mmCIF file of C-alpha atoms in Angstrom:
data_model
loop_
_atom_site.group_PDB
_atom_site.id
_atom_site.type_symbol
_atom_site.label_atom_id
_atom_site.label_comp_id
_atom_site.label_asym_id
_atom_site.label_seq_id
_atom_site.Cartn_x
_atom_site.Cartn_y
_atom_site.Cartn_z
ATOM 1 C CA MET A 1 123.530 69.111 110.055
ATOM 2 C CA LYS A 2 121.972 72.373 111.490
ATOM 3 C CA LYS A 3 121.130 75.037 109.144
ATOM 4 C CA GLU A 4 123.305 78.130 109.741
ATOM 5 C CA LEU A 5 121.349 81.068 111.044
ATOM 6 C CA ILE A 6 122.103 84.321 109.512
ATOM 7 C CA ARG A 7 121.313 87.553 111.660
ATOM 8 C CA PRO A 8 118.493 89.672 109.819
ATOM 9 C CA GLU A 9 118.776 93.303 109.358
ATOM 10 C CA VAL A 10 116.581 95.449 111.151
ATOM 11 C CA LEU A 11 115.352 97.989 108.601
ATOM 12 C CA ALA A 12 113.516 101.228 109.823
ATOM 13 C CA PRO A 13 111.573 103.777 107.964
ATOM 14 C CA ALA A 14 113.065 107.436 108.024
ATOM 15 C CA GLY A 15 110.716 110.198 106.579
ATOM 16 C CA THR A 16 113.190 112.946 107.713
ATOM 17 C CA LEU A 17 116.862 113.387 108.503
ATOM 18 C CA GLU A 18 115.714 113.343 112.212
ATOM 19 C CA LYS A 19 114.040 110.108 111.938
ATOM 20 C CA LEU A 20 116.978 108.679 110.175
ATOM 21 C CA LYS A 21 119.330 109.494 112.930
ATOM 22 C CA THR A 22 116.851 108.335 115.585
ATOM 23 C CA ALA A 23 116.296 104.905 113.940
ATOM 24 C CA ILE A 24 120.096 104.238 113.779
ATOM 25 C CA HIS A 25 120.400 105.679 117.208
ATOM 26 C CA TYR A 26 117.868 103.103 118.350
ATOM 27 C CA GLY A 27 119.384 100.058 116.931
ATOM 28 C CA ALA A 28 118.311 100.034 113.130
ATOM 29 C CA ASP A 29 120.973 98.358 110.892
ATOM 30 C CA ALA A 30 119.431 100.255 107.887
ATOM 31 C CA VAL A 31 117.056 102.803 107.071
ATOM 32 C CA TYR A 32 114.920 103.520 103.950
ATOM 33 C CA ILE A 33 114.064 106.964 102.852
ATOM 34 C CA GLY A 34 112.467 108.736 99.911
ATOM 35 C CA GLY A 35 113.732 111.220 97.454
ATOM 36 C CA GLU A 36 112.232 114.142 95.840
ATOM 37 C CA ALA A 37 111.099 112.016 92.947
ATOM 38 C CA TYR A 38 110.034 108.440 92.065
ATOM 39 C CA GLY A 39 108.732 107.529 95.424
ATOM 40 C CA LEU A 40 105.254 106.590 96.881
ATOM 41 C CA ARG A 41 105.271 109.026 99.701
ATOM 42 C CA SER A 42 104.826 112.678 98.303
ATOM 43 C CA ARG A 43 103.680 113.885 101.749
ATOM 44 C CA ALA A 44 106.662 112.290 103.808
ATOM 45 C CA GLY A 45 109.473 114.553 104.340
ATOM 46 C CA ASN A 46 111.547 113.388 101.337
ATOM 47 C CA PHE A 47 115.227 113.954 101.179
ATOM 48 C CA THR A 48 117.144 116.496 99.170
ATOM 49 C CA TYR A 49 120.623 115.411 97.951
ATOM 50 C CA ASP A 50 122.282 117.283 100.706
ATOM 51 C CA GLU A 51 120.133 115.695 103.412
ATOM 52 C CA MET A 52 120.957 112.313 101.696
ATOM 53 C CA ARG A 53 124.710 113.012 102.072
ATOM 54 C CA GLU A 54 124.395 113.939 105.772
ATOM 55 C CA GLY A 55 122.143 110.846 106.440
ATOM 56 C CA VAL A 56 124.699 108.555 104.560
ATOM 57 C CA ALA A 57 127.643 110.226 106.531
ATOM 58 C CA TYR A 58 125.731 109.455 109.912
ATOM 59 C CA ALA A 59 124.874 105.866 108.901
ATOM 60 C CA LYS A 60 128.468 104.994 107.825
ATOM 61 C CA GLU A 61 129.639 106.347 111.142
ATOM 62 C CA HIS A 62 127.421 103.938 112.829
ATOM 63 C CA GLN A 63 128.035 100.954 110.517
ATOM 64 C CA ALA A 64 124.417 101.293 109.190
ATOM 65 C CA LYS A 65 122.999 101.494 105.471
ATOM 66 C CA VAL A 66 120.689 103.879 103.736
ATOM 67 C CA TYR A 67 118.282 102.713 101.000
ATOM 68 C CA VAL A 68 116.165 105.092 98.730
ATOM 69 C CA ALA A 69 112.642 104.013 97.847
ATOM 70 C CA ALA A 70 111.982 104.916 94.104
ATOM 71 C CA ASN A 71 108.945 102.474 93.631
ATOM 72 C CA MET A 72 106.258 104.544 91.893
ATOM 73 C CA VAL A 73 104.597 103.130 88.898
ATOM 74 C CA THR A 74 105.666 105.349 85.896
ATOM 75 C CA HIS A 75 103.302 106.667 83.299
ATOM 76 C CA GLU A 76 104.485 108.248 79.968
ATOM 77 C CA GLY A 77 107.008 111.013 80.912
ATOM 78 C CA ASP A 78 107.516 109.961 84.497
ATOM 79 C CA ALA A 79 110.724 108.327 84.015
ATOM 80 C CA ALA A 80 112.401 111.417 82.446
ATOM 81 C CA GLY A 81 115.597 112.180 84.406
ATOM 82 C CA ALA A 82 115.650 108.814 86.184
ATOM 83 C CA GLY A 83 119.321 107.917 85.105
ATOM 84 C CA ALA A 84 120.553 111.164 86.446
ATOM 85 C CA PHE A 85 118.799 110.710 89.821
ATOM 86 C CA PHE A 86 120.024 106.977 90.264
ATOM 87 C CA ARG A 87 123.580 108.265 89.321
ATOM 88 C CA GLU A 88 123.540 110.814 91.894
ATOM 89 C CA LEU A 89 122.298 108.307 94.650
ATOM 90 C CA ARG A 90 125.139 106.066 93.707
ATOM 91 C CA ASP A 91 127.475 108.859 94.094
ATOM 92 C CA ILE A 92 126.253 110.052 97.275
ATOM 93 C CA GLY A 93 126.811 106.523 98.764
ATOM 94 C CA ILE A 94 123.243 105.109 98.870
ATOM 95 C CA SER A 95 123.449 101.400 99.573
ATOM 96 C CA ALA A 96 120.633 100.385 97.293
ATOM 97 C CA VAL A 97 117.543 101.549 95.638
ATOM 98 C CA ILE A 98 113.873 100.085 96.167
ATOM 99 C CA VAL A 99 112.109 99.874 92.835
ATOM 100 C CA SER A 100 109.106 98.133 91.282
ATOM 101 C CA ASP A 101 108.695 99.438 87.800
ATOM 102 C CA PRO A 102 110.762 97.480 85.249
ATOM 103 C CA ALA A 103 111.549 100.593 83.316
ATOM 104 C CA LEU A 104 113.085 102.139 86.325
ATOM 105 C CA ILE A 105 114.859 98.795 87.093
ATOM 106 C CA GLU A 106 116.210 98.986 83.639
ATOM 107 C CA ILE A 107 117.371 102.397 83.726
ATOM 108 C CA CYS A 108 119.182 102.099 87.144
ATOM 109 C CA ILE A 109 120.981 99.223 86.003
ATOM 110 C CA THR A 110 122.013 100.783 82.688
ATOM 111 C CA ASP A 111 122.588 104.304 83.691
ATOM 112 C CA ALA A 112 123.837 103.810 87.193
ATOM 113 C CA PRO A 113 126.009 100.785 87.188
ATOM 114 C CA GLY A 114 127.100 99.882 90.764
ATOM 115 C CA LEU A 115 124.006 100.836 92.532
ATOM 116 C CA PRO A 116 122.308 97.686 93.733
ATOM 117 C CA VAL A 117 118.622 97.373 93.229
ATOM 118 C CA HIS A 118 116.032 95.692 95.520
ATOM 119 C CA LEU A 119 112.572 94.881 94.257
ATOM 120 C CA SER A 120 109.843 96.743 95.814
ATOM 121 C CA THR A 121 106.811 95.033 97.693
ATOM 122 C CA GLN A 122 104.595 96.874 95.053
ATOM 123 C CA ALA A 123 105.851 94.434 92.438
ATOM 124 C CA SER A 124 104.003 91.526 94.303
ATOM 125 C CA ALA A 125 106.734 88.948 94.586
ATOM 126 C CA THR A 126 104.934 85.747 95.912
ATOM 127 C CA ASN A 127 106.911 82.784 94.692
ATOM 128 C CA TYR A 128 110.468 81.512 94.229
ATOM 129 C CA GLU A 129 110.373 81.461 90.568
ATOM 130 C CA THR A 130 109.605 85.282 90.609
ATOM 131 C CA LEU A 131 112.588 85.681 92.915
ATOM 132 C CA ASN A 132 114.822 83.723 90.595
ATOM 133 C CA TYR A 133 113.638 85.901 87.674
ATOM 134 C CA TRP A 134 114.601 89.079 89.362
ATOM 135 C CA GLN A 135 117.961 87.755 90.548
ATOM 136 C CA ASP A 136 118.807 86.888 86.965
ATOM 137 C CA GLU A 137 117.913 90.423 86.032
ATOM 138 C CA GLY A 138 120.691 91.578 88.340
ATOM 139 C CA LEU A 139 118.778 92.518 91.441
ATOM 140 C CA GLU A 140 120.231 91.555 94.890
ATOM 141 C CA ARG A 141 117.209 91.586 97.057
ATOM 142 C CA VAL A 142 113.431 91.091 96.838
ATOM 143 C CA VAL A 143 110.988 92.694 99.135
ATOM 144 C CA LEU A 144 108.107 90.174 99.420
ATOM 145 C CA ALA A 145 104.450 91.056 98.743
ATOM 146 C CA ARG A 146 102.758 91.380 102.129
ATOM 147 C CA GLU A 147 100.369 88.674 101.064
ATOM 148 C CA VAL A 148 102.782 85.663 101.411
ATOM 149 C CA SER A 149 102.639 82.940 104.066
ATOM 150 C CA MET A 150 105.357 81.834 106.252
ATOM 151 C CA GLU A 151 105.114 78.342 104.461
ATOM 152 C CA GLU A 152 105.710 80.032 101.222
ATOM 153 C CA ILE A 153 108.693 82.047 102.377
ATOM 154 C CA ALA A 154 110.146 78.500 103.617
ATOM 155 C CA LYS A 155 109.622 77.280 100.035
ATOM 156 C CA MET A 156 111.350 80.340 98.470
ATOM 157 C CA ARG A 157 114.428 79.967 100.701
ATOM 158 C CA GLU A 158 114.638 76.395 99.751
ATOM 159 C CA ASN A 159 114.751 77.279 96.163
ATOM 160 C CA THR A 160 116.546 80.541 95.950
ATOM 161 C CA ASP A 161 119.597 82.394 97.357
ATOM 162 C CA VAL A 162 118.705 85.904 96.573
ATOM 163 C CA GLU A 163 118.160 88.064 99.735
ATOM 164 C CA ILE A 164 114.496 88.120 101.148
ATOM 165 C CA GLU A 165 113.240 91.249 102.819
ATOM 166 C CA ALA A 166 109.876 91.083 104.507
ATOM 167 C CA PHE A 167 107.668 93.475 106.426
ATOM 168 C CA ILE A 168 107.351 92.532 110.123
ATOM 169 C CA HIS A 169 105.658 95.510 111.639
ATOM 170 C CA GLY A 170 103.290 98.538 110.569
ATOM 171 C CA ALA A 171 100.419 99.370 108.368
ATOM 172 C CA MET A 172 98.722 96.941 106.033
ATOM 173 C CA CYS A 173 97.214 97.874 102.871
ATOM 174 C CA ILE A 174 93.732 96.764 101.883
ATOM 175 C CA SER A 175 94.668 96.355 98.321
ATOM 176 C CA TYR A 176 96.889 93.694 97.048
ATOM 177 C CA SER A 177 100.461 94.837 97.579
ATOM 178 C CA GLY A 178 99.391 98.493 97.763
ATOM 179 C CA ARG A 179 98.222 98.679 94.147
ATOM 180 C CA CYS A 180 95.126 100.643 94.737
ATOM 181 C CA VAL A 181 92.871 103.055 92.816
ATOM 182 C CA LEU A 182 90.557 104.218 95.547
ATOM 183 C CA SER A 183 92.590 107.229 96.242
ATOM 184 C CA ASN A 184 92.410 108.207 92.532
ATOM 185 C CA HIS A 185 88.716 107.789 92.417
ATOM 186 C CA MET A 186 87.927 109.495 95.632
ATOM 187 C CA SER A 187 90.290 112.386 95.724
ATOM 188 C CA LYS A 188 91.903 112.361 92.233
ATOM 189 C CA ARG A 189 95.324 111.485 93.940
ATOM 190 C CA ASP A 190 97.258 108.612 92.354
ATOM 191 C CA ALA A 191 98.378 106.193 95.093
ATOM 192 C CA ASN A 192 100.719 104.595 92.787
ATOM 193 C CA ARG A 193 102.549 107.691 92.020
ATOM 194 C CA GLY A 194 102.866 109.161 95.449
ATOM 195 C CA GLY A 195 99.510 110.667 96.223
ATOM 196 C CA CYS A 196 97.677 108.074 98.466
ATOM 197 C CA SER A 197 94.840 109.809 100.263
ATOM 198 C CA GLN A 198 94.354 106.606 102.357
ATOM 199 C CA SER A 199 90.695 106.316 101.220
ATOM 200 C CA CYS A 200 90.502 102.987 102.886
ATOM 201 C CA ARG A 201 90.836 104.601 106.368
ATOM 202 C CA TRP A 202 87.872 106.774 105.775
ATOM 203 C CA LYS A 203 84.533 106.089 107.667
ATOM 204 C CA TYR A 204 81.745 104.554 105.258
ATOM 205 C CA ASP A 205 78.236 103.592 105.987
ATOM 206 C CA LEU A 206 75.453 101.704 104.185
ATOM 207 C CA PHE A 207 72.375 103.535 103.065
ATOM 208 C CA ASP A 208 68.835 102.803 101.793
ATOM 209 C CA LEU A 209 68.212 104.895 98.803
ATOM 210 C CA PRO A 210 64.676 104.829 97.876
ATOM 211 C CA MET A 211 63.267 106.376 94.636
ATOM 212 C CA ALA A 212 61.736 109.131 96.713
ATOM 213 C CA GLY A 213 62.578 110.343 100.131
ATOM 214 C CA GLU A 214 65.614 110.813 102.318
ATOM 215 C CA ARG A 215 68.328 108.247 102.516
ATOM 216 C CA ARG A 216 68.507 106.173 105.675
ATOM 217 C CA SER A 217 71.450 104.591 107.266
ATOM 218 C CA LEU A 218 70.949 100.776 107.596
ATOM 219 C CA THR A 219 73.833 100.500 110.092
ATOM 220 C CA SER A 220 73.864 103.191 112.654
ATOM 221 C CA GLN A 221 70.071 104.110 112.967
ATOM 222 C CA GLY A 222 69.434 104.370 116.726
ATOM 223 C CA THR A 223 72.757 102.652 117.776
ATOM 224 C CA GLU A 224 76.407 103.750 118.614
ATOM 225 C CA VAL A 225 77.847 101.592 116.050
ATOM 226 C CA GLU A 226 80.951 103.159 114.345
ATOM 227 C CA PRO A 227 80.649 103.432 110.607
ATOM 228 C CA PHE A 228 82.346 100.755 108.544
ATOM 229 C CA SER A 229 85.880 101.312 106.876
ATOM 230 C CA MET A 230 88.024 99.250 104.586
ATOM 231 C CA SER A 231 90.896 99.693 106.853
ATOM 232 C CA SER A 232 92.985 96.675 108.124
ATOM 233 C CA VAL A 233 94.753 96.350 111.408
ATOM 234 C CA ASP A 234 98.414 96.720 111.658
ATOM 235 C CA MET A 235 101.052 94.027 111.501
ATOM 236 C CA ALA A 236 103.320 93.021 114.444
ATOM 237 C CA MET A 237 105.545 89.923 114.183
ATOM 238 C CA ILE A 238 107.266 90.418 117.439
ATOM 239 C CA GLU A 239 105.917 86.979 118.699
ATOM 240 C CA HIS A 240 107.356 85.190 115.566
ATOM 241 C CA ILE A 241 110.983 86.225 115.357
ATOM 242 C CA PRO A 242 112.226 82.619 115.333
ATOM 243 C CA ASP A 243 110.060 81.634 112.418
ATOM 244 C CA LEU A 244 111.283 84.539 110.314
ATOM 245 C CA ILE A 245 114.863 83.846 110.970
ATOM 246 C CA GLN A 246 114.744 80.169 110.619
ATOM 247 C CA ASN A 247 113.148 80.589 107.187
ATOM 248 C CA GLY A 248 115.882 82.763 105.929
ATOM 249 C CA VAL A 249 114.397 86.420 105.911
ATOM 250 C CA ASN A 250 117.440 88.532 105.610
ATOM 251 C CA SER A 251 115.811 91.974 106.352
ATOM 252 C CA PHE A 252 113.123 92.616 108.863
ATOM 253 C CA LYS A 253 111.229 95.690 107.332
ATOM 254 C CA ILE A 254 109.393 98.088 109.534
ATOM 255 C CA GLU A 255 106.562 100.278 107.759
ATOM 256 C CA GLY A 256 105.981 103.989 108.622
ATOM 257 C CA ARG A 257 107.963 106.660 106.866
ATOM 258 C CA MET A 258 105.309 109.097 107.944
ATOM 259 C CA LYS A 259 105.341 108.064 111.606
ATOM 260 C CA SER A 260 106.833 109.963 114.432
ATOM 261 C CA ILE A 261 110.284 109.673 116.098
ATOM 262 C CA HIS A 262 108.412 108.184 119.120
ATOM 263 C CA TYR A 263 107.184 105.284 116.598
ATOM 264 C CA VAL A 264 110.614 104.879 114.973
ATOM 265 C CA SER A 265 112.642 104.861 118.213
ATOM 266 C CA THR A 266 110.361 102.326 120.012
ATOM 267 C CA VAL A 267 109.851 99.914 117.287
ATOM 268 C CA SER A 268 113.585 99.978 116.208
ATOM 269 C CA ASN A 269 114.516 99.385 119.876
ATOM 270 C CA VAL A 270 112.170 96.510 120.303
ATOM 271 C CA TYR A 271 112.994 94.453 117.183
ATOM 272 C CA LYS A 272 116.759 95.073 117.715
ATOM 273 C CA ALA A 273 116.507 93.831 121.197
ATOM 274 C CA ALA A 274 114.453 90.642 119.924
ATOM 275 C CA VAL A 275 117.021 89.959 117.160
ATOM 276 C CA ASP A 276 119.904 90.294 119.474
ATOM 277 C CA SER A 277 118.333 88.020 122.021
ATOM 278 C CA TYR A 278 117.383 85.395 119.527
ATOM 279 C CA MET A 279 120.977 85.348 117.761
ATOM 280 C CA ALA A 280 122.657 85.111 121.250
ATOM 281 C CA ASP A 281 120.885 81.996 122.279
ATOM 282 C CA PRO A 282 118.423 80.443 119.959
ATOM 283 C CA GLU A 283 117.607 77.399 121.928
ATOM 284 C CA ASN A 284 116.607 79.192 124.963
ATOM 285 C CA TYR A 285 114.909 82.261 123.234
ATOM 286 C CA ILE A 286 111.754 83.632 124.474
ATOM 287 C CA CYS A 287 109.655 86.434 123.530
ATOM 288 C CA LYS A 288 109.445 88.919 126.301
ATOM 289 C CA GLN A 289 106.114 90.465 127.610
ATOM 290 C CA GLU A 290 107.923 93.906 127.956
ATOM 291 C CA TRP A 291 108.637 93.941 124.052
ATOM 292 C CA ILE A 292 105.038 93.394 123.329
ATOM 293 C CA ASP A 293 103.934 95.881 125.941
ATOM 294 C CA GLU A 294 106.393 98.496 124.420
ATOM 295 C CA LEU A 295 104.935 98.170 120.982
ATOM 296 C CA TRP A 296 101.549 98.798 122.290
ATOM 297 C CA LYS A 297 102.691 102.166 123.682
ATOM 298 C CA VAL A 298 103.055 103.399 119.957
ATOM 299 C CA ALA A 299 100.359 101.216 118.275
ATOM 300 C CA GLN A 300 97.792 103.390 116.314
ATOM 301 C CA ARG A 301 95.657 100.302 115.663
ATOM 302 C CA GLU A 302 95.145 96.839 116.649
ATOM 303 C CA LEU A 303 97.863 94.330 115.911
ATOM 304 C CA ALA A 304 97.961 91.055 114.080
ATOM 305 C CA SER A 305 100.373 88.778 112.052
ATOM 306 C CA GLY A 306 98.967 89.706 108.623
ATOM 307 C CA PHE A 307 98.893 86.857 106.047
ATOM 308 C CA TYR A 308 101.726 84.933 107.576
ATOM 309 C CA TYR A 309 99.808 82.290 109.193
ATOM 310 C CA GLN A 310 96.110 82.449 107.840
ATOM 311 C CA ARG A 311 94.109 84.631 105.680
ATOM 312 C CA PRO A 312 92.957 87.716 107.631
ATOM 313 C CA SER A 313 89.343 87.657 108.505
ATOM 314 C CA GLU A 314 87.010 90.243 109.853
ATOM 315 C CA ASN A 315 88.950 90.221 113.119
ATOM 316 C CA GLU A 316 91.844 91.910 111.138
ATOM 317 C CA GLN A 317 89.864 94.728 109.885
ATOM 318 C CA LEU A 318 88.916 97.738 111.794
ATOM 319 C CA PHE A 319 85.167 98.432 112.629
ATOM 320 C CA GLY A 320 83.029 99.168 115.493
ATOM 321 C CA PRO A 321 84.514 100.239 118.901
ATOM 322 C CA ARG A 322 88.419 99.785 119.298
ATOM 323 C CA ARG A 323 89.417 96.655 120.966
ATOM 324 C CA LYS A 324 92.422 98.102 122.407
ATOM 325 C CA ILE A 325 93.440 101.747 122.827
ATOM 326 C CA PRO A 326 96.845 103.251 122.981
ATOM 327 C CA VAL A 327 97.372 105.116 126.416
ATOM 328 C CA TYR A 328 100.905 106.764 125.945
ATOM 329 C CA ALA A 329 101.561 110.010 124.298
ATOM 330 C CA PHE A 330 105.092 111.208 123.317
ATOM 331 C CA VAL A 331 105.933 114.412 125.175
ATOM 332 C CA GLY A 332 109.731 115.290 124.868
ATOM 333 C CA GLN A 333 113.347 114.437 123.948
ATOM 334 C CA VAL A 334 116.365 114.706 125.880
ATOM 335 C CA LEU A 335 118.905 117.113 124.433
ATOM 336 C CA ALA A 336 121.600 117.204 127.386
ATOM 337 C CA TYR A 337 122.212 116.103 130.864
ATOM 338 C CA ASP A 338 124.343 117.605 133.671
ATOM 339 C CA GLU A 339 125.894 114.857 135.864
ATOM 340 C CA GLN A 340 126.616 117.246 138.561
ATOM 341 C CA THR A 341 123.078 118.880 138.917
ATOM 342 C CA LYS A 342 121.252 115.797 137.467
ATOM 343 C CA ILE A 343 119.220 118.320 135.401
ATOM 344 C CA ALA A 344 118.199 117.282 131.957
ATOM 345 C CA THR A 345 117.571 119.836 129.194
ATOM 346 C CA VAL A 346 114.406 118.602 127.280
ATOM 347 C CA GLN A 347 112.912 119.623 123.965
ATOM 348 C CA GLN A 348 108.975 119.562 124.297
ATOM 349 C CA ARG A 349 106.847 117.572 121.752
ATOM 350 C CA ASN A 350 103.596 117.671 123.469
ATOM 351 C CA ALA A 351 102.263 119.404 126.524
ATOM 352 C CA PHE A 352 103.206 118.145 130.097
ATOM 353 C CA SER A 353 103.326 119.480 133.480
ATOM 354 C CA VAL A 354 104.692 119.292 137.087
ATOM 355 C CA GLU A 355 103.255 116.385 138.910
ATOM 356 C CA ASP A 356 102.853 114.336 135.724
ATOM 357 C CA GLU A 357 104.333 110.848 135.925
ATOM 358 C CA VAL A 358 106.576 110.341 132.761
ATOM 359 C CA GLU A 359 108.646 107.544 131.299
ATOM 360 C CA PHE A 360 112.149 107.907 130.031
ATOM 361 C CA TYR A 361 113.600 105.275 127.515
ATOM 362 C CA GLY A 362 116.692 105.052 125.484
ATOM 363 C CA PRO A 363 118.618 102.740 123.084
ATOM 364 C CA GLY A 364 119.352 99.211 124.641
ATOM 365 C CA PHE A 365 115.936 99.153 126.228
ATOM 366 C CA LYS A 366 116.853 101.587 129.191
ATOM 367 C CA HIS A 367 113.555 102.610 130.972
ATOM 368 C CA PHE A 368 112.745 104.314 134.112
ATOM 369 C CA SER A 369 109.573 106.342 135.286
ATOM 370 C CA GLN A 370 109.439 109.402 137.630
ATOM 371 C CA ILE A 371 107.118 112.175 138.843
ATOM 372 C CA ILE A 372 108.158 115.603 137.348
ATOM 373 C CA THR A 373 108.947 117.723 140.408
ATOM 374 C CA SER A 374 109.840 121.141 139.034
ATOM 375 C CA MET A 375 110.607 122.758 135.631
ATOM 376 C CA ARG A 376 112.305 125.880 134.302
ATOM 377 C CA ASN A 377 111.931 127.455 130.925
ATOM 378 C CA GLU A 378 114.684 129.006 128.690
ATOM 379 C CA ASP A 379 114.722 132.133 130.660
ATOM 380 C CA ASN A 380 115.487 130.149 133.916
ATOM 381 C CA GLU A 381 111.724 130.903 135.020
ATOM 382 C CA VAL A 382 109.858 128.506 137.189
ATOM 383 C CA ILE A 383 107.094 126.951 135.249
ATOM 384 C CA ASP A 384 104.453 124.454 136.129
ATOM 385 C CA ARG A 385 103.432 123.394 132.493
ATOM 386 C CA ALA A 386 105.211 123.147 129.172
ATOM 387 C CA PRO A 387 102.561 123.966 126.610
ATOM 388 C CA ASN A 388 104.479 125.360 123.648
ATOM 389 C CA ALA A 389 105.762 123.272 120.956
ATOM 390 C CA MET A 390 109.415 122.507 120.779
ATOM 391 C CA MET A 391 109.942 124.770 123.845
ATOM 392 C CA THR A 392 113.277 123.906 125.829
ATOM 393 C CA VAL A 393 112.713 122.881 129.422
ATOM 394 C CA TYR A 394 114.990 122.078 132.315
ATOM 395 C CA MET A 395 114.056 119.474 134.708
ATOM 396 C CA PRO A 396 115.516 117.396 137.461
ATOM 397 C CA VAL A 397 115.686 113.721 136.577
ATOM 398 C CA SER A 398 115.918 110.752 139.114
ATOM 399 C CA GLN A 399 118.429 108.615 136.984
ATOM 400 C CA PRO A 400 120.999 109.630 134.512
ATOM 401 C CA VAL A 401 119.770 110.277 130.904
ATOM 402 C CA SER A 402 121.454 110.770 127.501
ATOM 403 C CA PRO A 403 120.904 113.017 124.527
ATOM 404 C CA GLY A 404 118.386 111.407 122.273
ATOM 405 C CA ASP A 405 116.473 109.514 124.981
ATOM 406 C CA MET A 406 112.632 109.933 124.766
ATOM 407 C CA ILE A 407 109.913 110.730 127.238
ATOM 408 C CA ARG A 408 106.408 109.734 127.159
ATOM 409 C CA LYS A 409 103.259 109.865 129.581
ATOM 410 C CA LYS A 410 100.065 108.058 129.955
ATOM 411 C CA LYS A 411 97.243 110.011 128.202
#
């Protein structure tokens, strides 16, 4: 008897209200955001209660969900006010909170009954006994540690029926499940309370330090070798969608609350297309090269499959010259389109000019490229370049476009 396949949720990051709406517009079934307390991204555009209300209303209108990450590690005094915070989220209509600290979990369950709790990846869930423990504690879903293998996920699904959420795309942390103190030491910013300065991404070198005399680099002396970092490559599981679905992963989590709407729209679009394609015809599913190519248009680093199939080696770390360099830049977003004149109203995000070749893309994997032949500014003046951030530009387009469509060009 064949195992019934359950369609996984595509879960996208949303650092701002604009990113929330973009992710859902481009196919995400759910988004995760941060509030103004208890999260791990203090520099992301964290949501006020009013912004949450607007985001929840938009999500409900599009049959999507909103989760709030409250996954900080609490020290004495940090949990003050958490009960009121969780009650407010529940009353706003947040679908679940993502928590790692047992104290915050207990407060949420006790003080805000009815608000579902998901275990954060920071809690390092790596075996089915742990999943069953948290299910017994009242949690509906566990976000797995990024260090688990596909074989371990299969074992978990055989031995538990709690929902499993797993990261499928985005940045990887060099420390186990993100529990790092490098930032604390290097910049006095606590990574586990929202202040990570990404010290692992800095450039380091190895020096000879003699008792007397000047220090001397042992790696870059007389060469063009880039200094060493502790930085890992990013994850991309686009080529392994069948394994994830067949092994019972309920939610495909995309990392990147601090990434741009270009990233959020592209990655949501790709994984939505891949999941839809697989669920429509699992027997004849193939991973399309155009999906892989699309992800490379927003990749910031090299891509690999993390821990799913093997232990990462030096090939999954960043050092030396880049092995593949992103070649596209996000330059604008369509605000409106006039069908009669075939003129698009565009909001500029990076400079572009007449005679540039640009690519338009939208939800549902809609793409086309064209040369910009002419432009006018808000005063209806002819211009040959759009250099000012967020300026409004009017330009003829060769095919119909829609509000929310994005524009990119080769660097």
